[in-house]
Short mmCIF file of C-alpha atoms in Angstrom, two decimals:
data_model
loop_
_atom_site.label_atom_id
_atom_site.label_comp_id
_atom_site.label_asym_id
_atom_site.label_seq_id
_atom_site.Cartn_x
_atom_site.Cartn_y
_atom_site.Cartn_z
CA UNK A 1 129.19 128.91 129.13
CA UNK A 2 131.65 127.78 126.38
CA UNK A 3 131.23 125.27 123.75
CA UNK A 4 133.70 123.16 125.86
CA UNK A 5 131.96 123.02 128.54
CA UNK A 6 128.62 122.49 127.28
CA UNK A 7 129.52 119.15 125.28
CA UNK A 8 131.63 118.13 128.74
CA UNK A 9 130.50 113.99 129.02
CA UNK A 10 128.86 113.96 132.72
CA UNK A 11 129.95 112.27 135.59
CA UNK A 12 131.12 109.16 135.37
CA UNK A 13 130.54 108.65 131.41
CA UNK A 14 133.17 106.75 130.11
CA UNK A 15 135.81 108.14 127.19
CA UNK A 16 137.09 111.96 127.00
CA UNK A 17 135.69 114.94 125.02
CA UNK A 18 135.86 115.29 121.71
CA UNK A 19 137.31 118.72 120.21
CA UNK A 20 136.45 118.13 116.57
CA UNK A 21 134.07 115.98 114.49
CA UNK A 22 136.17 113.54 111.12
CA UNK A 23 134.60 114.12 108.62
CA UNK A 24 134.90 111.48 105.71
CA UNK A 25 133.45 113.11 102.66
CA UNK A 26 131.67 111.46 99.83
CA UNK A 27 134.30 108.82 98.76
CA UNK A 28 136.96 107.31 100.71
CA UNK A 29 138.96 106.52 97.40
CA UNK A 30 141.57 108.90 96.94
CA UNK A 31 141.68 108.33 93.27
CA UNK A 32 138.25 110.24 92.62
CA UNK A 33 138.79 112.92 94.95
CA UNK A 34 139.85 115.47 91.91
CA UNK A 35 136.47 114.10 89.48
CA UNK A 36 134.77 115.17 93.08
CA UNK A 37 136.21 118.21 93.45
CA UNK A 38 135.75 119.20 89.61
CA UNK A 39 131.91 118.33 89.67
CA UNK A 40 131.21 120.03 93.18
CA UNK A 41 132.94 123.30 92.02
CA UNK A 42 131.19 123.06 88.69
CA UNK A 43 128.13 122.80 90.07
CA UNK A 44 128.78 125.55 93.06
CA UNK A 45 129.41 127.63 90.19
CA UNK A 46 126.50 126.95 87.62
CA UNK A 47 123.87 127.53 91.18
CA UNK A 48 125.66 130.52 92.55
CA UNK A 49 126.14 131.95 88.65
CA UNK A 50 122.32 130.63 87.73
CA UNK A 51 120.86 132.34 90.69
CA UNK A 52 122.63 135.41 90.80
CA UNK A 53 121.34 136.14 87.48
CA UNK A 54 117.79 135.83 88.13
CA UNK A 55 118.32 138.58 91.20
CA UNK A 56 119.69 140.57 89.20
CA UNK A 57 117.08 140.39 86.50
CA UNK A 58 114.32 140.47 89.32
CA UNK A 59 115.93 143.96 90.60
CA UNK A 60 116.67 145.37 86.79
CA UNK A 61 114.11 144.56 84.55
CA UNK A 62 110.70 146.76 85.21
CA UNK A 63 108.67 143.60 84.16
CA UNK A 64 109.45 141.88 87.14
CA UNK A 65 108.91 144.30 89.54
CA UNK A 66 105.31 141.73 90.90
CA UNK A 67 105.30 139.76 93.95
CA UNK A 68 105.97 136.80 92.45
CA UNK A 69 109.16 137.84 91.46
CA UNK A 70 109.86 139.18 94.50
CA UNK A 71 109.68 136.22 96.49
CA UNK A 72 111.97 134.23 93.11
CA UNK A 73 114.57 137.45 94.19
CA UNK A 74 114.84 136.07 97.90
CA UNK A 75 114.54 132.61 97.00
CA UNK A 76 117.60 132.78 94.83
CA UNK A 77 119.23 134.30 97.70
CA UNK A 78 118.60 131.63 99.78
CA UNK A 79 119.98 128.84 97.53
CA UNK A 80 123.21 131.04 97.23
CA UNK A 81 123.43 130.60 100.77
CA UNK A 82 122.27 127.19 101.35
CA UNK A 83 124.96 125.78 98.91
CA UNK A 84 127.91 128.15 100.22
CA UNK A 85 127.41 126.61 103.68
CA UNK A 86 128.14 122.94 102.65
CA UNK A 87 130.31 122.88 99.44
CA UNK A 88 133.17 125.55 100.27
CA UNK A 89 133.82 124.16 103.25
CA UNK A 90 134.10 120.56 101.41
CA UNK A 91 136.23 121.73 98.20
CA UNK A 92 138.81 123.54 100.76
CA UNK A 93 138.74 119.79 102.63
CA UNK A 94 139.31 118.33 99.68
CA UNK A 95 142.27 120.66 98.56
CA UNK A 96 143.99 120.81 102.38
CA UNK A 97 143.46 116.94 102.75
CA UNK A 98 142.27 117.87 106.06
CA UNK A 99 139.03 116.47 107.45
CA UNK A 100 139.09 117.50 110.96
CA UNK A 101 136.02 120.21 111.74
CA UNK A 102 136.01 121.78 115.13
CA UNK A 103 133.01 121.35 116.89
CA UNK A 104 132.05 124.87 117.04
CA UNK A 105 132.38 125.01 113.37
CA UNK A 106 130.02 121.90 113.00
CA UNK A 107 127.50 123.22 115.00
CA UNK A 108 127.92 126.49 113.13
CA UNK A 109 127.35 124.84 109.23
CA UNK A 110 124.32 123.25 111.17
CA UNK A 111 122.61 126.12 112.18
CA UNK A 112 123.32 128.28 109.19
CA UNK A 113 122.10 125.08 106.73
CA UNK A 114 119.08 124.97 108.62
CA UNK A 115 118.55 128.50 108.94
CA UNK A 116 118.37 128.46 104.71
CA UNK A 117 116.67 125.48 104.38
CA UNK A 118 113.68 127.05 107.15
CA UNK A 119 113.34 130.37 104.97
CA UNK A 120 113.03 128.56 101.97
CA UNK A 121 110.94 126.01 102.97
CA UNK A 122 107.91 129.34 104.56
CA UNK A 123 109.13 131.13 101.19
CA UNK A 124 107.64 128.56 99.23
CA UNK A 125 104.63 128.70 101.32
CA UNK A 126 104.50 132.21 100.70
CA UNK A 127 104.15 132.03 96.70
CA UNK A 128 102.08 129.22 97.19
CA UNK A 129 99.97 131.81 99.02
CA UNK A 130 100.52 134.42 96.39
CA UNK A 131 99.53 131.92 93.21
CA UNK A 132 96.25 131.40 95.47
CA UNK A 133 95.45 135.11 95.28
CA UNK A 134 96.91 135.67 91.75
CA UNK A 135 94.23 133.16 90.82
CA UNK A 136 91.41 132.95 93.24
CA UNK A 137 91.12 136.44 94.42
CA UNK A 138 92.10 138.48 91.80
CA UNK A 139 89.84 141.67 92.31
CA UNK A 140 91.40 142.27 95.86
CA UNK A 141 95.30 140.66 94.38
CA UNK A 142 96.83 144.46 94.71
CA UNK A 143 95.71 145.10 98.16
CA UNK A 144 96.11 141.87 100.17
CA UNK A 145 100.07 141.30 98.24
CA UNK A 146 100.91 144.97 98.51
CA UNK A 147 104.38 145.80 98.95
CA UNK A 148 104.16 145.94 102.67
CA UNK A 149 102.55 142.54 103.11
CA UNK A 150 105.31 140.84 100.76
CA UNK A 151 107.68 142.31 103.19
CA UNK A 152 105.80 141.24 106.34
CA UNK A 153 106.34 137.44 104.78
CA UNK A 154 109.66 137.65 103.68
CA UNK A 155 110.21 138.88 107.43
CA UNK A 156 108.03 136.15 109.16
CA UNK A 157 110.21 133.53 106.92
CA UNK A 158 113.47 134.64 108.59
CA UNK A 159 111.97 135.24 112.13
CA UNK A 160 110.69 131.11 112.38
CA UNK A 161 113.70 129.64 110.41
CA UNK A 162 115.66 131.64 112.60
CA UNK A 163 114.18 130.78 115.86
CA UNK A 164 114.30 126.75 114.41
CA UNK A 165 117.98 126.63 113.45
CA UNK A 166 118.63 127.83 116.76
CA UNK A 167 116.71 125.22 118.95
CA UNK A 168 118.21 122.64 116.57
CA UNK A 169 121.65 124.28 116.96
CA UNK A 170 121.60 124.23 121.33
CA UNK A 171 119.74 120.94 121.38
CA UNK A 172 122.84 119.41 119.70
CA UNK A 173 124.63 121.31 121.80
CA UNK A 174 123.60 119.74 124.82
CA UNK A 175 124.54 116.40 123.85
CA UNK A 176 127.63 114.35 124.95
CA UNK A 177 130.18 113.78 122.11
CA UNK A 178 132.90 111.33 123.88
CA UNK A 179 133.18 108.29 121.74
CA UNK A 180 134.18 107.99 118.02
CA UNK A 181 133.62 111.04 116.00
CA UNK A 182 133.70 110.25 112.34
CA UNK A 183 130.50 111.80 110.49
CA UNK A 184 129.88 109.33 107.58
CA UNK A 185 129.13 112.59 105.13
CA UNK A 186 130.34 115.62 104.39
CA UNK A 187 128.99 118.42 106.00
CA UNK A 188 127.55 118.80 109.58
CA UNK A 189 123.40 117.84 109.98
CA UNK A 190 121.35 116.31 112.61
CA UNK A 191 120.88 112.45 111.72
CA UNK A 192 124.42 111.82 111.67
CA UNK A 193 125.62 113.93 114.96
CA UNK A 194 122.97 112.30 116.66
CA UNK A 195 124.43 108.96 115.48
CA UNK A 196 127.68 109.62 117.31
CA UNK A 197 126.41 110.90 120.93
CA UNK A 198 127.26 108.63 123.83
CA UNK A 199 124.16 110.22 125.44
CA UNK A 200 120.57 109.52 124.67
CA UNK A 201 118.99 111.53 121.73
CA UNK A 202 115.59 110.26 122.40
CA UNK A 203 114.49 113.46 124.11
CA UNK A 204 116.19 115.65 121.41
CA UNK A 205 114.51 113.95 118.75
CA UNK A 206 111.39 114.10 119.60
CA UNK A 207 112.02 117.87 119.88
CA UNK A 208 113.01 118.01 116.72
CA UNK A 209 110.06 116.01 115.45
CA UNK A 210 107.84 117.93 117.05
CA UNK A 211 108.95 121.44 115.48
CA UNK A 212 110.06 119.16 112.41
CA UNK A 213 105.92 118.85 112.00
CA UNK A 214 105.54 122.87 113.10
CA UNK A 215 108.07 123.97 110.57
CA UNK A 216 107.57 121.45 107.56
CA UNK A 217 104.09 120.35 108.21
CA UNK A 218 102.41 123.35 108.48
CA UNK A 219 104.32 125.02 105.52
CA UNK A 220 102.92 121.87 103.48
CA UNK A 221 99.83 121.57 104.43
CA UNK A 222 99.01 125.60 103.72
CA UNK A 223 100.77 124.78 100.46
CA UNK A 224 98.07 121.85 99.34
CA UNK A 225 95.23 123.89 100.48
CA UNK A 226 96.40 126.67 98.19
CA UNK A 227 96.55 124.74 95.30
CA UNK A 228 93.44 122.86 95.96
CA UNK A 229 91.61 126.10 95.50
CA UNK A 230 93.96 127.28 92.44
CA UNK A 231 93.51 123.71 91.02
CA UNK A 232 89.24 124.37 91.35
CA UNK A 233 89.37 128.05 90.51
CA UNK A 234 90.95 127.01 86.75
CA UNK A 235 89.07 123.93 86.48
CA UNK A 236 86.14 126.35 86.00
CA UNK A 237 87.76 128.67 83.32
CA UNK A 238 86.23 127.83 79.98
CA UNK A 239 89.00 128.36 77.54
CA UNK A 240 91.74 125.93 77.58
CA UNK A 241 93.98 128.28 76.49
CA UNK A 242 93.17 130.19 79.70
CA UNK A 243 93.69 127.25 81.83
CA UNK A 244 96.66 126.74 80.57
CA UNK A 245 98.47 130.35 80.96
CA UNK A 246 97.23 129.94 84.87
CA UNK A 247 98.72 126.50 85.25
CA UNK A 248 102.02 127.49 83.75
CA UNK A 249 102.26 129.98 86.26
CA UNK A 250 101.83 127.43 89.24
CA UNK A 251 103.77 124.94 87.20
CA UNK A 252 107.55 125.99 88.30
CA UNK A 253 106.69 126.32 92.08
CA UNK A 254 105.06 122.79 92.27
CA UNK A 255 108.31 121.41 90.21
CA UNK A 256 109.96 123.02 92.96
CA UNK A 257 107.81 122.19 96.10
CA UNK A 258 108.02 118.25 95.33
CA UNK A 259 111.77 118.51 95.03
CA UNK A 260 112.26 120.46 98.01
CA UNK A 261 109.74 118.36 100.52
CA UNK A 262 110.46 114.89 99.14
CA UNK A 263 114.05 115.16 99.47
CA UNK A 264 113.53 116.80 102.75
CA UNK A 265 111.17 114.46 104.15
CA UNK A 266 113.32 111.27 103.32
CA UNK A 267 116.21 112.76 104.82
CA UNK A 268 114.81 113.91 107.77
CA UNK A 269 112.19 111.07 109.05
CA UNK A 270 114.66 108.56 109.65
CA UNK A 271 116.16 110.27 112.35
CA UNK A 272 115.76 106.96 114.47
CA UNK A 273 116.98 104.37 112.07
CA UNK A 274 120.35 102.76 113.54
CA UNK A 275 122.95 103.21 110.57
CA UNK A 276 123.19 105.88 108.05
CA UNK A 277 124.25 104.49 105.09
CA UNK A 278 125.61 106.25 101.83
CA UNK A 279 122.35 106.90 100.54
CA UNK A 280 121.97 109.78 103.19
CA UNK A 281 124.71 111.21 101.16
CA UNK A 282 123.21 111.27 97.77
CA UNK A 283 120.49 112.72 99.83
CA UNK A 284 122.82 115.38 100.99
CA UNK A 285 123.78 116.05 97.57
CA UNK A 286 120.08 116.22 96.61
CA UNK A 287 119.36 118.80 99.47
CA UNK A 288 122.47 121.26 99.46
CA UNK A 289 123.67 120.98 96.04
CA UNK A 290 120.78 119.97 93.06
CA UNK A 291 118.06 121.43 94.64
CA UNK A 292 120.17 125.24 94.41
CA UNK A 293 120.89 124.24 91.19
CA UNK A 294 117.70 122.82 89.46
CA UNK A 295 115.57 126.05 91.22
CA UNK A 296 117.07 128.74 88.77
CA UNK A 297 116.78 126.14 86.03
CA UNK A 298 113.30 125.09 86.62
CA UNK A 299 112.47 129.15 86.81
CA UNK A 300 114.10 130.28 83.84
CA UNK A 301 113.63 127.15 81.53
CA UNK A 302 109.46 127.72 82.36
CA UNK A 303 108.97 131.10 82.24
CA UNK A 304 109.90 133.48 79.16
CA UNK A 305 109.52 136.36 81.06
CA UNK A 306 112.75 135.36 83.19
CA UNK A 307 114.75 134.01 80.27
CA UNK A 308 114.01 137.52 78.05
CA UNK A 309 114.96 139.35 81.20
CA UNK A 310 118.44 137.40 81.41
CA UNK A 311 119.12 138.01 78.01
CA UNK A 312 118.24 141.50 77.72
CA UNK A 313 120.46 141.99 80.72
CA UNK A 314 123.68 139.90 79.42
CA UNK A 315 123.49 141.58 75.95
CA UNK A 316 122.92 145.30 77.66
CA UNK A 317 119.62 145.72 75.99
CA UNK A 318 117.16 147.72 77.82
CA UNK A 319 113.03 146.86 78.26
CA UNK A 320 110.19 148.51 76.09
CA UNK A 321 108.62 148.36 79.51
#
């Protein structure tokens, strides 16, 4: 079954199909479309620039060859991805004038946004779990984060983001599109497609809710219970200058995690409300663009081990290591 025929309005629904979604970007004044433009590729370039530089310091330098890095590696790959679905797309709009998507490419930016955002969002879980055994369970650290088991996560990630991006992806694509079909935004995501269907979302969205709380909630909730037990485990270390060299490790990742969920959360539980207002866009930004771009930042900024790496590697030094 096509596309087409899938979004066909049912009997008797009033209005014809729509073949492509308008969509109206961040400013309707056409003066400030080049300052857009300039900022958006600026900042594509810093996150895709930022976070391809911490791979490649990951794979090169010998000192950050641990599991930790590992799952920084695969999280930088994941914001390279999560930004190139939305802002390409948008700076190519911008340059053609054009704002008419097809549907099928909607539906596509959809899936492959939430297939980036639902890896990252059990990646973080993962090093969550990982600072837990770094900390708590040090004595058995080697065994229970061996190579294979960092693997088996990384893998697990992909299968569930995978498997949520695509009942997102059908669910919308069961819906009737036949009335007006300007998306106040500029990319493709649920709250606003749902806004334009002239058939009722209620069943969808509480779909979505429900493996909403499966995908986000029990990420989250693993996440506090980790650092409950890190936060106990170096409340009892003696020294404060050990305390301190376990909380700087944890530090990053929670910078991260609050970023990640609060944005998240505020974009995503107001599914119901009746009129999406501009503020969903500077939530937009916050998900697709800043987040990607504070992550590498937040990494490298904390952690010497990351920034010596980076260096090393622009200058062509090699590691003592």
């Amino acid at each position: 079954v096509s596309l087409q025929e899938l979004m066909q309005p049912e009997s008797g629904a009033n209005g014809t199909v729509i073949a492509e979604f308008i969509l109206l970007g961040l400013l309707e004044a056409p003066g400030l479309q080049p300052v857009v433009f300039v900022l958006f590729l600026f900042a594509y370039l810093v996150t895709v620039g930022g976070n391809l530089s911490i791979l490649a310091a990951v794979l090169v330098e010998p000192k950050l060859h641990s599991p930790m890095y590992f799952f920084l590696g695969n999280l930088s790959v994941l914001d390279v991805g999560c930004i190139s679905v939305t802002v390409p797309s948008m700076l190519s709009r911008l340059l053609s004038r054009k704002r008419a998507v097809p549907c099928g490419a909607c539906l596509t930016q959809l899936f492959f946004f939430h297939l980036f955002v639902g890896v990252d969002c059990f990646l973080l879980t993962a090093m969550a779990y990982d600072r837990f055994l770094a900390i708590c369970r040090p004595l058995t650290y080697s065994t229970r984060m061996s190579q294979t088991v960092q693997r088996m996560l990384v893998a697990a990630s992909w299968a569930c983001a995978f498997t949520n991006a695509l009942t997102h992806t059908v669910v919308m694509s069961t819906l009737n599109f036949c009335g007006p079909n300007e998306v106040n935004h500029f990319y493709c995501d649920l709250p606003q497609l749902f806004q334009l269907s002239c058939s009722s979302t209620q069943l969808n969205e509480l779909l979505l809710f429900a493996v909403g709380f499966i995908m986000a909630g029990t990420p989250m909730a693993l996440i506090v219970i980790s650092y409950i037990h890190v936060a106990a485990a170096v409340l009892r270390i003696r020294s404060v200058e050990g305390r301190k060299k376990a909380f700087s490790t944890c530090g990053s990742h929670l910078t991260v995690v609050a970023i990640f969920y609060g944005s998240g959360i505020f974009n995503y539980m107001r599914l119901g409300s009746t009129k999406l207002s501009d503020k969903d866009k500077a939530v937009g930004i916050f998900n697709t663009v800043i987040n990607p771009m504070l992550n590498p930042i937040i990494y490298s900024f904390r952690n010497p081990e990351v920034q010596s790496a980076i260096w090393r590697m622009l200058t062509g030094r090699r590691s003592l290591a």
